[in-house]
């Protein structure tokens, strides 16, 4: 039933039922009946108000059965039955309140945790001020153990931060001077200074709190599932009660039917399960804006995803710098990065990062000008440099080759021109998320039947990502309007989920049955338009949310259907005269409690489609994942060495081959052998047998074989360098090594390292908010 009086309602009805029983046992039956009648009236009045309120809105739900049962009990003087119904309504409401408190506890905890003050430097001394007074440019002190109050950058030193409240990452993250820090994270190290870049109301944590408030406002206990049951249950109940009275001539039978039909399982079980599901999704770092959105998510059959920032990292990285004949690659990158220091474009940031990674010193440019959609121009060391799109297509064989390579590789190109002549091209790629493929497999297991990728990128880039991930359809070069039309077409065929993170995704998110925004780095517009917001930057949280949604909906349907089935059986017995109102009320109370407790099972954690690993195995995964991160960049040395074989003098080629060999034998092979000894046995145990690691072990064997082949070539080369007859096989060996290593790293990151995102306690945005 709907909320009538909270705890007071429970106390009054239970006390009245007990007092009436005491009077009857003491021989004062009239007094006992009077007390029970009073309890019945106490329950009837708020129930009647609820029904009248619904009628004013032109609705008549199963609440009317409760009113008829209470009124009927008074009319035929079945006061004990009426009192039991009153207790039934009160205890049912108490159980629902409990589930709603559990659902909202994780959300409302955010408000209590929000920073309310900051330590701002004034005259060189940090003074505590209201967080609303902090302005961009203010210098703040963040003491150890305190929450960062506003978005900013580390002003000095090294900040060690616990970012689990926003990202779900359990391990502390270090941010050096100049790097950005988001509000809501906790200083896990020594005190540091922070330069504010946003006011509190516009900072990251404030955005998460706003989302939580929206979710709480939409978490009302009215669930459409109950309304659909009510469409047939109410008329069926009235027909059966009326028929029993008509055939028997006894109105008590009609009241008995109404008593066992009192629809607490229907009105409470479904909302309790859905509210419990909202609590579970919150603990996975997913804000669902209401029970309706959770129910639709549990019914989804089609998934539409934006590419950039959703299936890919959204952070392009330089994969190669190709210099024109007669130019050095490092010179191309140095000039481009020097100029791109003045640009805020995401590709410019990637180029600057690549230059810093190579240890290049970047001069300061002059006369720098950025032309949106074209690139940046300026003077670097007295030379006119242009970075961006090619000014005009050239028919030179070299440029045609680079364009062809970019097309085949699915890479983005940034052309570098010096004094009017093409100096080189920088190839960039936005890497596919390591967890994307596994997440899509999990979603298919959970019930998604069709996966579509939408993107504004050109076809060859989109198709390369779609092929890797195995999506069913790729729609490339889509405008925001075209994205909306594509989503509407899918909505017409099945319940559709749309996932995106950019401003241009907001209309498509609104058009979907369920819009999902990547809220950790996505735009405010997309988060506002979405029904579901992933507050972490982990795509696998969507699979977690869908697991919870499907389980919650299944439990809701199961609880409501079981309750209605048992009630219908009891109604038939009551109509036959074999179940008096008093006994029927007790039976119905037992049914109510059983199905509502069953609905609360949705509060319990469940593995769902996620593969769970133990703490020791997860520690191993994190260790080897970090090693992968350090080993990936040197892999490019293998390919570059193969590219230059035959173009450099033999002694230069020999030096590069020895450098490659040292990397392979001193760093790579120890890593692979450690994986074989420690990681693979643990993964075999976690995933169900050693067979699951056999393909990875086979890759290790192939890597060792190719390294031994390289050993043989170095022995044949001697001190003079590789001989001409060695070059073809050497080149094939190096290219083979590069291809096998890149594929092997990708496979391990997708199959194993993506398992490190723990499902509940380690990662959710709300994990630190739980009550003991």
XYZ file of C-alpha atoms in Angstrom:
772
model
C 0.000 0.000 0.000
C 0.943 3.640 -0.261
C 2.467 5.425 2.706
C -0.197 6.224 5.320
C 1.573 6.930 8.574
C 4.998 5.376 8.838
C 6.083 3.972 12.195
C 3.044 5.390 14.009
C 0.765 3.420 11.696
C 2.569 0.171 12.573
C 2.514 0.885 16.321
C -1.194 1.773 16.391
C -2.366 -1.209 14.360
C -0.190 -3.823 16.089
C -1.030 -2.443 19.550
C -4.720 -2.385 18.701
C -4.663 -5.960 17.393
C -2.887 -7.135 20.574
C -5.178 -5.135 22.886
C -8.273 -6.595 21.252
C -6.875 -10.100 21.659
C -6.187 -9.469 25.363
C -9.760 -8.242 25.867
C -11.186 -11.305 24.160
C -9.014 -13.646 26.229
C -10.125 -11.828 29.383
C -13.757 -12.450 28.477
C -14.491 -8.872 27.426
C -15.482 -9.714 23.856
C -17.445 -6.490 23.189
C -14.459 -4.401 24.242
C -12.129 -6.501 22.083
C -14.399 -6.112 19.069
C -14.553 -2.355 19.688
C -10.743 -2.099 19.719
C -10.443 -4.153 16.512
C -13.141 -2.056 14.864
C -11.187 1.077 15.804
C -8.017 -0.367 14.218
C -10.017 -1.125 11.078
C -11.280 2.458 10.899
C -7.759 3.804 11.515
C -6.548 1.813 8.499
C -9.621 2.583 6.392
C -9.484 6.378 6.518
C -6.027 6.895 4.943
C -6.709 4.088 2.451
C -9.951 5.818 1.437
C -8.120 9.136 0.997
C -5.624 7.394 -1.260
C -8.379 5.947 -3.464
C -10.235 9.269 -3.687
C -6.987 10.994 -4.656
C -6.484 8.437 -7.429
C -10.059 8.914 -8.646
C -9.486 12.673 -8.950
C -6.617 11.767 -11.285
C -8.999 9.432 -13.149
C -7.243 6.304 -11.937
C -8.702 3.332 -10.077
C -6.117 0.823 -8.954
C -6.047 -2.181 -6.684
C -5.950 0.132 -3.656
C -9.743 -0.014 -3.943
C -9.701 -3.695 -2.906
C -8.166 -2.813 0.440
C -10.840 -0.169 1.026
C -13.621 -2.610 0.135
C -12.107 -5.314 2.371
C -11.871 -2.952 5.354
C -15.359 -1.548 4.798
C -16.773 -5.026 4.255
C -15.181 -6.316 7.464
C -16.907 -3.520 9.386
C -20.211 -4.167 7.610
C -20.358 -7.889 8.429
C -18.755 -7.376 11.869
C -15.583 -9.319 11.073
C -13.564 -6.925 13.214
C -10.619 -9.250 13.776
C -10.167 -9.643 10.000
C -10.311 -5.871 9.575
C -7.664 -5.376 12.267
C -5.378 -7.964 10.654
C -5.749 -6.183 7.317
C -4.749 -2.953 9.068
C -1.625 -4.618 10.470
C -0.952 -6.073 7.021
C -0.998 -2.617 5.435
C 1.209 -1.146 8.165
C 3.845 -3.889 8.159
C 3.914 -3.968 4.386
C 4.531 -0.221 4.342
C 7.313 -0.638 6.891
C 9.051 -3.191 4.673
C 8.737 -0.893 1.672
C 10.134 2.032 3.663
C 13.091 -0.129 4.616
C 13.871 -0.996 1.008
C 13.558 2.638 -0.054
C 15.871 3.779 2.736
C 18.413 1.220 1.596
C 18.062 2.399 -1.988
C 18.510 6.058 -1.088
C 21.180 5.653 1.563
C 23.981 5.410 -0.995
C 22.660 8.477 -2.800
C 21.969 10.728 0.153
C 25.369 9.869 1.614
C 26.824 11.916 -1.229
C 25.319 15.122 0.130
C 26.825 14.549 3.561
C 30.249 13.888 2.029
C 30.264 16.949 -0.246
C 33.027 19.437 0.719
C 31.631 22.451 2.575
C 34.828 24.357 3.307
C 38.271 24.954 1.844
C 41.614 26.189 3.187
C 42.442 29.214 1.046
C 45.772 31.025 1.306
C 45.316 34.631 2.454
C 48.489 36.668 2.996
C 50.487 33.443 2.820
C 48.440 31.705 5.527
C 45.762 29.047 4.833
C 42.408 30.087 6.295
C 39.229 28.017 6.341
C 36.483 29.552 4.187
C 33.133 28.423 2.828
C 33.711 26.387 -0.341
C 31.300 28.675 -2.208
C 33.758 31.565 -1.807
C 36.555 29.826 -3.736
C 37.202 31.323 -7.171
C 39.358 30.160 -10.112
C 42.965 31.127 -9.483
C 42.774 30.833 -5.681
C 45.588 28.863 -4.039
C 44.297 26.231 -1.602
C 45.894 23.895 0.906
C 44.606 20.303 0.859
C 45.650 18.612 4.130
C 46.248 14.881 4.374
C 43.031 12.898 4.641
C 40.753 15.713 3.474
C 38.539 15.843 0.394
C 39.576 18.091 -2.496
C 36.932 20.868 -2.422
C 37.025 22.118 -6.047
C 38.543 21.166 -9.395
C 42.090 22.441 -9.826
C 45.704 21.645 -10.676
C 48.514 20.622 -8.352
C 50.444 23.827 -7.689
C 53.594 22.238 -6.282
C 54.948 18.868 -5.240
C 53.364 15.461 -5.806
C 49.797 14.685 -4.781
C 48.866 11.121 -3.796
C 45.108 10.789 -4.201
C 42.412 8.263 -3.399
C 40.096 8.701 -6.408
C 37.795 5.770 -5.599
C 34.849 8.065 -4.861
C 34.804 9.170 -8.515
C 36.660 6.552 -10.547
C 36.239 3.422 -8.424
C 39.992 2.814 -8.586
C 41.049 1.487 -5.179
C 44.767 2.204 -5.507
C 46.107 5.728 -4.828
C 47.021 7.772 -7.915
C 49.915 10.232 -8.039
C 49.460 13.639 -9.697
C 52.607 15.767 -10.223
C 52.640 19.564 -10.354
C 50.606 20.914 -13.240
C 48.236 17.935 -13.489
C 44.505 18.319 -12.939
C 42.675 17.100 -9.838
C 38.913 16.695 -9.570
C 36.876 17.601 -6.528
C 35.590 14.750 -4.400
C 38.858 12.800 -4.326
C 40.715 12.360 -1.036
C 44.305 13.352 -0.295
C 45.914 10.018 0.623
C 49.421 11.455 1.062
C 51.108 14.551 2.381
C 49.441 17.976 2.240
C 49.742 19.769 -1.099
C 48.762 23.065 -2.686
C 46.000 23.233 -5.269
C 45.312 26.039 -7.746
C 41.519 26.230 -8.230
C 40.287 26.145 -11.819
C 36.512 26.039 -11.181
C 34.056 27.168 -8.563
C 32.504 24.464 -6.375
C 29.139 24.513 -8.172
C 30.830 23.687 -11.502
C 33.288 21.102 -10.181
C 33.178 17.368 -10.810
C 31.803 16.296 -7.437
C 28.977 18.834 -7.574
C 27.925 17.250 -10.876
C 27.799 13.808 -9.278
C 25.688 15.168 -6.400
C 23.251 16.757 -8.866
C 22.880 13.419 -10.633
C 22.233 11.692 -7.315
C 19.487 14.206 -6.443
C 17.842 13.594 -9.817
C 17.982 9.859 -9.221
C 16.496 10.170 -5.732
C 13.703 12.401 -7.006
C 12.863 9.794 -9.645
C 12.925 6.833 -7.265
C 9.273 6.954 -6.217
C 7.843 3.554 -5.231
C 5.198 3.555 -7.968
C 6.221 0.987 -10.550
C 4.494 0.485 -13.885
C 4.707 -3.268 -13.398
C 2.143 -3.089 -10.582
C -0.182 -0.959 -12.694
C -0.172 -3.587 -15.455
C -1.107 -6.331 -12.984
C -3.855 -4.127 -11.563
C -5.536 -3.805 -14.958
C -6.888 -7.357 -14.708
C -6.638 -8.144 -10.985
C -9.146 -5.540 -9.773
C -12.044 -6.557 -12.062
C -11.295 -10.255 -11.482
C -11.504 -9.758 -7.719
C -14.784 -7.827 -7.892
C -16.383 -10.413 -10.189
C -15.353 -13.298 -7.928
C -16.517 -11.558 -4.738
C -19.816 -10.540 -6.327
C -20.353 -14.028 -7.718
C -19.706 -15.655 -4.332
C -22.236 -13.357 -2.669
C -24.807 -13.840 -5.431
C -24.585 -17.634 -5.470
C -24.440 -18.140 -1.694
C -26.503 -15.199 -0.542
C -23.893 -14.701 2.198
C -22.043 -11.331 2.151
C -19.384 -12.774 4.469
C -18.061 -14.846 1.549
C -17.634 -11.699 -0.519
C -15.740 -10.067 2.347
C -13.560 -13.185 2.702
C -12.677 -12.946 -0.992
C -11.813 -9.262 -0.640
C -9.706 -9.920 2.476
C -7.441 -12.493 0.787
C -7.315 -10.325 -2.328
C -5.926 -7.288 -0.467
C -3.090 -6.537 -2.903
C -0.072 -5.820 -0.745
C 2.123 -8.271 -2.728
C 1.265 -6.407 -5.897
C 1.655 -2.900 -4.540
C 4.756 -3.496 -2.440
C 6.760 -6.410 -3.866
C 7.498 -4.822 -7.238
C 8.497 -1.394 -5.850
C 10.622 -3.045 -3.159
C 12.550 -5.072 -5.747
C 13.046 -2.096 -8.053
C 14.101 0.190 -5.196
C 16.559 -2.490 -4.092
C 17.909 -2.588 -7.634
C 18.503 1.168 -7.542
C 20.591 0.667 -4.422
C 22.654 -2.050 -6.094
C 23.344 0.035 -9.213
C 24.437 2.962 -7.044
C 27.038 0.721 -5.443
C 28.393 -0.083 -8.888
C 28.950 3.606 -9.610
C 25.804 3.926 -11.756
C 23.116 6.538 -11.122
C 19.724 5.395 -12.473
C 17.128 8.155 -12.589
C 14.120 6.249 -11.304
C 12.518 2.809 -11.259
C 11.076 3.198 -14.748
C 14.545 3.599 -16.243
C 15.790 0.546 -14.343
C 12.866 -1.529 -15.562
C 13.434 -0.481 -19.195
C 17.146 -1.234 -18.853
C 16.213 -4.736 -17.749
C 14.116 -5.184 -20.912
C 16.684 -3.853 -23.415
C 17.402 -5.869 -26.561
C 19.337 -3.367 -28.713
C 22.467 -1.436 -27.745
C 23.638 1.641 -29.672
C 27.056 3.069 -28.764
C 28.954 6.158 -29.722
C 32.584 5.367 -30.573
C 34.818 8.140 -29.279
C 35.018 8.221 -25.499
C 32.652 5.263 -25.178
C 34.189 2.315 -27.000
C 37.525 4.087 -27.280
C 39.515 5.849 -24.580
C 38.753 9.311 -25.983
C 42.447 10.175 -25.641
C 44.264 9.827 -28.988
C 47.877 8.708 -28.830
C 50.708 9.121 -31.320
C 51.447 5.751 -32.924
C 54.082 6.894 -35.428
C 55.922 9.927 -36.729
C 56.820 9.519 -40.404
C 59.352 12.017 -41.713
C 59.552 13.066 -45.348
C 62.730 12.046 -47.212
C 65.705 13.989 -45.864
C 63.998 14.929 -42.552
C 64.400 13.341 -39.109
C 61.300 12.069 -37.291
C 62.355 13.676 -34.009
C 62.657 17.049 -35.737
C 59.126 16.699 -37.119
C 57.721 15.844 -33.690
C 59.709 18.583 -31.917
C 58.519 21.331 -34.278
C 54.911 20.126 -34.200
C 54.840 19.807 -30.412
C 56.468 23.203 -29.929
C 53.655 24.832 -31.868
C 50.917 22.618 -30.392
C 51.841 23.795 -26.899
C 49.666 26.788 -27.749
C 46.635 24.672 -28.779
C 43.876 23.197 -26.610
C 42.928 20.559 -29.208
C 42.926 16.947 -28.015
C 45.258 15.914 -30.858
C 47.658 18.727 -29.967
C 47.816 17.475 -26.385
C 48.648 13.965 -27.636
C 51.492 15.309 -29.799
C 52.955 17.336 -26.926
C 52.757 14.287 -24.636
C 54.574 12.171 -27.247
C 57.363 14.740 -27.512
C 57.791 14.832 -23.747
C 57.864 11.014 -23.662
C 60.786 11.067 -26.108
C 62.613 13.616 -23.970
C 62.515 16.352 -26.622
C 63.128 19.960 -25.627
C 60.397 22.188 -26.986
C 61.212 25.794 -27.972
C 58.657 28.541 -27.468
C 56.826 29.508 -30.677
C 55.911 33.025 -31.733
C 53.037 34.416 -33.805
C 51.052 31.249 -33.074
C 47.529 31.220 -34.484
C 44.977 28.428 -34.255
C 42.425 28.039 -37.035
C 39.480 25.859 -35.921
C 39.092 22.817 -38.144
C 42.412 23.458 -39.895
C 45.292 23.535 -37.428
C 47.910 25.824 -35.930
C 50.545 28.020 -37.586
C 53.445 29.991 -36.160
C 57.188 30.565 -36.057
C 59.460 28.060 -34.345
C 63.124 29.008 -34.315
C 62.553 31.444 -37.159
C 60.885 28.818 -39.368
C 57.244 28.947 -40.460
C 55.540 25.790 -39.156
C 52.014 24.579 -39.906
C 50.453 21.671 -38.018
C 47.076 20.176 -38.897
C 45.335 19.249 -42.111
C 47.337 19.189 -45.323
C 46.995 22.534 -47.115
C 46.514 20.801 -50.443
C 46.645 17.213 -51.622
C 49.967 16.377 -53.221
C 50.591 13.853 -55.923
C 53.975 12.889 -54.482
C 54.445 9.167 -54.067
C 55.499 9.587 -50.431
C 52.342 11.477 -49.411
C 50.105 9.038 -51.260
C 51.795 6.205 -49.385
C 51.199 7.865 -46.013
C 47.531 8.500 -46.772
C 47.125 4.901 -47.854
C 48.788 3.679 -44.684
C 46.578 5.882 -42.503
C 43.494 4.535 -44.269
C 44.595 0.924 -43.845
C 45.576 1.440 -40.194
C 42.452 3.424 -39.341
C 44.674 6.221 -38.029
C 44.179 9.975 -37.814
C 46.759 12.155 -39.585
C 48.349 15.449 -38.574
C 50.546 16.949 -41.298
C 53.586 19.065 -40.454
C 54.763 21.685 -42.949
C 57.972 23.698 -42.517
C 58.528 26.798 -44.670
C 55.886 25.650 -47.119
C 57.235 22.109 -47.596
C 55.799 18.922 -46.098
C 58.184 17.742 -43.379
C 56.254 14.738 -42.148
C 53.025 13.312 -40.880
C 52.056 12.226 -37.384
C 49.739 9.233 -37.100
C 47.436 9.018 -34.100
C 44.948 6.459 -32.939
C 42.282 6.492 -30.257
C 42.785 3.118 -28.592
C 39.860 0.778 -28.043
C 39.047 0.431 -24.344
C 40.575 -2.693 -22.863
C 37.245 -3.601 -21.253
C 35.071 -2.859 -24.311
C 35.076 -6.313 -25.927
C 34.494 -8.137 -22.646
C 31.707 -5.726 -21.728
C 29.952 -6.293 -25.056
C 30.184 -10.054 -24.561
C 28.703 -9.686 -21.085
C 25.875 -7.535 -22.429
C 25.068 -10.111 -25.094
C 24.987 -12.783 -22.398
C 22.625 -10.567 -20.381
C 20.143 -10.374 -23.274
C 21.344 -7.755 -25.780
C 20.660 -9.125 -29.264
C 21.956 -6.333 -31.495
C 24.933 -3.968 -31.054
C 25.258 -0.891 -33.287
C 28.130 1.597 -33.310
C 27.394 5.225 -34.231
C 30.154 7.707 -34.969
C 30.948 10.846 -36.852
C 34.370 9.438 -37.817
C 35.202 8.391 -41.345
C 34.259 4.883 -42.417
C 37.686 3.223 -42.369
C 38.394 4.336 -38.780
C 34.947 3.243 -37.594
C 35.080 -0.099 -39.393
C 38.454 -0.950 -37.835
C 37.011 -0.460 -34.335
C 33.790 -2.272 -35.191
C 35.699 -5.262 -36.554
C 37.851 -5.560 -33.439
C 34.805 -5.451 -31.153
C 32.489 -7.566 -33.278
C 29.554 -5.147 -33.403
C 26.634 -6.062 -35.643
C 26.498 -2.796 -37.590
C 28.678 0.293 -38.005
C 27.147 3.652 -38.938
C 29.945 6.113 -39.714
C 30.100 9.815 -40.639
C 26.855 10.427 -38.719
C 25.713 13.943 -37.869
C 23.846 14.520 -34.567
C 20.571 14.572 -36.538
C 21.425 11.301 -38.257
C 22.267 9.736 -34.894
C 18.815 10.626 -33.554
C 17.130 9.140 -36.638
C 19.160 5.941 -36.309
C 18.226 5.571 -32.645
C 14.537 6.165 -33.389
C 14.597 3.415 -36.017
C 15.912 0.966 -33.439
C 13.436 2.123 -30.770
C 10.590 1.280 -33.155
C 11.782 -2.344 -33.273
C 12.944 -3.119 -29.715
C 13.761 -1.579 -26.328
C 16.953 0.337 -27.115
C 19.834 1.606 -24.982
C 22.032 4.425 -26.318
C 25.461 5.107 -24.763
C 27.398 8.323 -25.400
C 29.518 10.977 -23.731
C 29.621 14.106 -25.876
C 27.401 17.157 -26.238
C 26.400 15.963 -29.694
C 25.184 12.674 -28.180
C 22.567 14.340 -25.955
C 19.715 14.339 -28.556
C 20.306 10.662 -29.350
C 20.365 9.787 -25.645
C 17.013 11.510 -25.191
C 15.558 9.621 -28.190
C 16.460 6.186 -26.814
C 14.330 4.132 -24.425
C 17.279 4.318 -22.036
C 19.999 6.926 -22.525
C 23.306 6.124 -20.805
C 25.931 8.858 -20.356
C 29.596 8.281 -19.594
C 29.483 10.817 -16.801
C 33.059 10.612 -15.532
C 34.394 12.661 -18.440
C 31.281 13.240 -20.503
C 29.506 16.523 -21.074
C 26.908 17.980 -18.731
C 24.418 17.995 -21.625
C 24.694 14.243 -22.169
C 24.409 13.539 -18.421
C 21.304 15.737 -18.219
C 19.624 14.009 -21.183
C 20.431 10.496 -19.991
C 18.334 8.140 -17.862
C 21.448 6.389 -16.560
C 24.833 7.959 -15.787
C 28.057 5.993 -15.301
C 29.894 8.120 -12.771
C 33.136 6.208 -13.378
C 35.078 5.925 -16.614
C 34.544 2.161 -16.789
C 32.277 0.877 -19.558
C 31.868 -2.432 -17.730
C 29.672 -0.636 -15.191
C 26.955 -0.665 -17.860
C 27.051 -4.464 -17.862
C 26.894 -4.443 -14.058
C 23.866 -2.133 -14.175
C 22.121 -4.334 -16.733
C 22.787 -7.411 -14.591
C 21.172 -5.650 -11.634
C 18.275 -4.335 -13.743
C 17.406 -7.733 -15.164
C 17.675 -9.450 -11.796
C 15.598 -6.769 -10.046
C 12.894 -6.926 -12.690
C 12.887 -10.725 -12.591
C 12.495 -10.716 -8.804
C 9.782 -8.029 -9.022
C 7.762 -10.049 -11.548
C 8.372 -13.264 -9.631
C 7.278 -11.736 -6.312
C 4.185 -10.053 -7.697
C 3.158 -13.098 -9.743
C 3.696 -15.515 -6.847
C 1.746 -13.259 -4.500
C -1.106 -12.897 -6.963
C -1.164 -16.614 -7.679
C -1.411 -17.516 -4.013
C -4.039 -14.814 -3.487
C -6.123 -16.130 -6.390
C -5.988 -19.644 -4.940
C -7.054 -18.331 -1.536
C -9.829 -16.275 -3.178
C -11.246 -19.402 -4.816
C -11.247 -21.238 -1.463
C -12.879 -18.233 0.222
C -15.539 -18.000 -2.491
C -16.404 -21.629 -1.831
C -16.995 -20.802 1.834
C -14.013 -22.823 3.145
C -11.962 -19.797 4.303
C -13.612 -17.303 6.706
C -12.445 -13.683 6.736
C -10.369 -13.971 9.945
C -8.403 -16.998 8.746
C -8.083 -15.423 5.304
C -6.585 -12.271 6.798
C -3.920 -14.286 8.629
C -3.177 -16.287 5.493
C -2.881 -13.134 3.411
C -0.519 -11.604 5.972
C 1.752 -14.634 5.627
C 1.647 -14.353 1.822
C 2.481 -10.647 1.987
C 5.484 -11.047 4.235
C 6.817 -13.957 2.182
C 6.698 -12.228 -1.193
C 7.994 -8.896 0.110
C 10.963 -10.576 1.791
C 11.572 -12.367 -1.498
C 11.554 -8.999 -3.286
C 14.212 -7.710 -0.906
C 16.590 -10.362 -2.282
C 17.363 -7.772 -4.949
C 19.410 -5.926 -2.309
C 21.920 -8.762 -2.145
C 25.016 -8.628 -4.357
C 25.255 -11.076 -7.212
C 27.998 -11.950 -9.656
C 25.753 -11.699 -12.701
C 27.747 -11.940 -15.932
C 30.961 -10.705 -14.309
C 33.919 -13.014 -13.782
C 35.152 -12.501 -10.236
C 38.756 -13.147 -9.220
C 40.187 -13.402 -5.712
C 42.296 -10.672 -4.140
C 45.621 -12.436 -4.751
C 44.877 -12.981 -8.434
C 43.703 -9.388 -8.805
C 46.980 -8.194 -7.296
C 48.866 -10.248 -9.883
C 46.720 -8.825 -12.676
C 47.426 -5.265 -11.572
C 51.153 -5.942 -11.361
C 51.387 -7.372 -14.870
C 49.049 -4.704 -16.232
C 51.464 -2.034 -14.974
C 54.365 -3.894 -16.572
C 52.441 -3.958 -19.848
C 52.099 -0.185 -19.693
C 55.869 0.220 -19.445
C 56.623 -2.392 -22.122
C 54.220 -1.158 -24.799
C 56.091 1.995 -25.949
C 59.392 0.168 -26.670
C 57.522 -2.223 -28.980
C 57.595 0.566 -31.579
C 61.395 0.278 -31.586
C 61.038 -3.210 -33.110
C 58.931 -1.948 -36.018
C 61.061 1.152 -36.573
C 64.204 -1.004 -36.712
C 62.568 -3.227 -39.330
C 61.513 -0.145 -41.339
C 65.088 1.150 -41.485
C 66.855 -2.089 -42.345
C 68.706 -1.589 -45.629
C 68.367 2.213 -45.411
C 71.003 2.718 -42.687
C 74.697 1.721 -42.741
C 75.306 -1.843 -41.431
C 76.979 -0.617 -38.249
C 74.007 1.645 -37.432
C 71.576 -1.205 -38.122
C 73.622 -3.445 -35.852
C 73.400 -0.956 -32.978
C 69.619 -0.775 -33.338
C 69.330 -4.564 -33.547
C 71.357 -4.913 -30.359
C 69.109 -2.330 -28.679
C 66.058 -4.340 -29.709
C 67.711 -7.547 -28.534
C 68.584 -6.069 -25.139
C 64.982 -4.940 -24.658
C 63.634 -8.353 -25.606
C 65.986 -10.413 -23.451
C 66.378 -8.145 -20.429
C 62.850 -6.783 -20.055
C 60.303 -8.582 -22.211
C 61.279 -12.229 -21.747
C 61.473 -12.014 -17.921
C 57.977 -10.488 -17.983
C 56.594 -13.262 -20.210
C 58.217 -16.020 -18.135
C 56.870 -14.534 -14.910
C 53.397 -14.510 -16.449
C 53.811 -18.165 -17.380
C 54.905 -19.138 -13.874
C 52.559 -17.031 -11.760
C 49.740 -15.331 -13.683
C 48.579 -18.095 -16.012
C 48.103 -20.763 -13.302
C 46.070 -18.255 -11.281
C 43.965 -17.359 -14.321
C 43.419 -21.022 -15.124
C 42.091 -21.563 -11.619
C 39.858 -18.485 -11.801
C 38.487 -19.193 -15.273
C 37.956 -22.925 -15.001
C 41.054 -24.812 -16.139
C 44.456 -24.510 -17.773
C 42.954 -24.792 -21.264
C 41.857 -21.135 -21.118
C 45.500 -20.004 -21.066
C 46.813 -22.352 -23.758
C 46.563 -19.806 -26.593
C 48.451 -17.260 -24.509
C 51.160 -19.810 -23.721
C 51.400 -20.632 -27.402
C 52.002 -16.939 -28.129
C 54.806 -16.938 -25.554
C 56.411 -19.879 -27.330
C 56.230 -18.081 -30.686
C 57.759 -14.943 -29.159
C 60.679 -16.953 -27.760
C 61.178 -18.700 -31.119
C 61.424 -15.386 -32.963
C 63.816 -13.975 -30.355
C 66.073 -17.015 -30.804
C 65.941 -16.420 -34.556
C 67.044 -12.828 -33.942
C 69.888 -14.216 -31.774
C 70.999 -16.313 -34.716
C 71.007 -13.319 -37.058
C 73.118 -11.278 -34.636
C 75.620 -14.141 -34.395
C 75.826 -14.345 -38.208
C 76.193 -10.581 -38.543
C 79.312 -10.383 -36.412
C 80.906 -7.012 -35.755
C 80.340 -5.653 -39.264
C 76.546 -5.655 -39.120
C 73.907 -7.640 -41.011
C 74.862 -8.833 -44.486
C 72.594 -8.080 -47.484
C 71.377 -11.685 -47.705
C 70.139 -11.467 -44.093
C 67.990 -8.391 -44.515
C 64.795 -9.977 -45.872
C 64.624 -12.629 -43.174
C 65.637 -10.147 -40.467
C 62.900 -7.785 -41.546
C 60.345 -10.609 -41.551
C 61.522 -11.697 -38.092
C 61.177 -8.195 -36.631
C 57.799 -7.515 -38.232
C 56.609 -10.905 -37.010
C 57.773 -10.155 -33.494
C 56.055 -6.785 -33.526
C 52.770 -8.221 -34.811
C 52.726 -11.137 -32.369
C 53.616 -8.926 -29.394
C 50.999 -6.269 -30.158
C 48.308 -8.910 -30.666
C 49.403 -10.804 -27.554
C 49.368 -7.664 -25.409
C 45.896 -6.782 -26.692
C 44.622 -10.278 -25.966
C 45.958 -10.288 -22.414
C 44.574 -6.838 -21.679
C 41.133 -7.799 -22.979
C 40.939 -11.335 -21.589
C 42.705 -10.917 -18.253
C 43.525 -7.371 -17.198
C 39.972 -6.136 -17.798
C 38.946 -8.378 -14.886
C 40.614 -6.082 -12.359
C 37.535 -3.816 -12.116
C 36.017 -5.405 -9.013
C 32.217 -5.434 -8.946
C 31.229 -4.023 -5.601
C 33.397 -3.056 -2.684
C 36.541 -1.950 -4.473
C 35.182 0.257 -7.180
C 31.779 1.832 -6.790
C 31.551 5.575 -6.580
C 29.486 5.161 -3.450
C 31.578 2.481 -1.715
C 32.872 4.826 0.955
C 29.363 5.963 1.801
C 28.011 2.707 3.172
C 26.798 2.404 6.663
C 28.688 -0.029 8.888
